[in-house]
Amino acid sequence: KKFHTVIACRSVSAGENAEKEIRAMEGGGAISVLQLDLGDFDSVRKFAGDVKALVTRHKLKGIQALYNNAGVLRWQGQVFSKNGFEEHLQANYLGHFLLTRELLPLLLEHKGSRVIHVGSHLADYARIRWDNFNDVEGFEAYKQSKLMQLLHTQHLHSLHTLHTQHLH
């Protein structure tokens, strides 16, 4: 079967290098490289719009799989995104949450579609600071973001007929 793969990346040139490597392999299908910065909600919305336009332009039947793998790990300290959220929270959870929400109608169009989140076993050792998600830093922030991602995966599974997977 032919397919259309979208490579999402902060650096388009790095994505284009990956595209060249993929094209050198046996297989088939189209490849598009699109810029995406999960640490910027405007970038997530633009990427989702670009994917929707690509699906329409190529007359595709929705999206078969969304593989949420990108993220950050900062061992110490605290950095905030331009949207005002702690970096781990935004890049590892909120960015993926927004992207999934924006693309959900296209995922639901394709029977058997999947949302795959790459998590961490460290979610087992996390706790969520419900009173202030931003009041955590470094490794603890990473663990909290991965627990939130796991809960999001479970929630998606309970609401939709999507196949959801959380990989460690």
Coordinates of C-alpha atoms in Angstrom, one line a residue, residues 1 3-4 9-10 13 20 24 26 45 50 53 65 68 81 97 106 113 115 141 143 153-156 161-162:
K1 CA 0.0 0.0 0.0
F3 CA 1.1 6.0 2.2
H4 CA 1.9 9.6 2.9
C9 CA 10.4 18.7 13.1
R10 CA 11.6 22.0 14.6
S13 CA 16.8 21.0 7.3
K20 CA 16.6 11.6 2.2
A24 CA 17.0 5.6 0.1
E26 CA 12.9 0.3 -0.2
R45 CA -1.9 25.1 15.1
D50 CA -0.8 22.4 7.1
A53 CA -4.5 21.1 3.8
A65 CA -1.6 7.3 12.8
N68 CA 3.7 11.8 19.4
S81 CA 7.8 28.6 26.9
F97 CA -2.6 17.4 23.5
L106 CA -9.0 13.5 10.6
S113 CA -6.5 5.0 13.3
V115 CA -2.6 7.7 18.4
A141 CA 8.7 18.3 35.7
K143 CA 8.0 12.9 35.2
T153 CA -3.8 8.4 26.3
Q154 CA -6.2 6.6 28.6
H155 CA -8.8 9.4 28.2
L156 CA -8.6 9.3 24.4
T161 CA -12.7 4.0 19.0
L162 CA -9.1 5.0 18.4

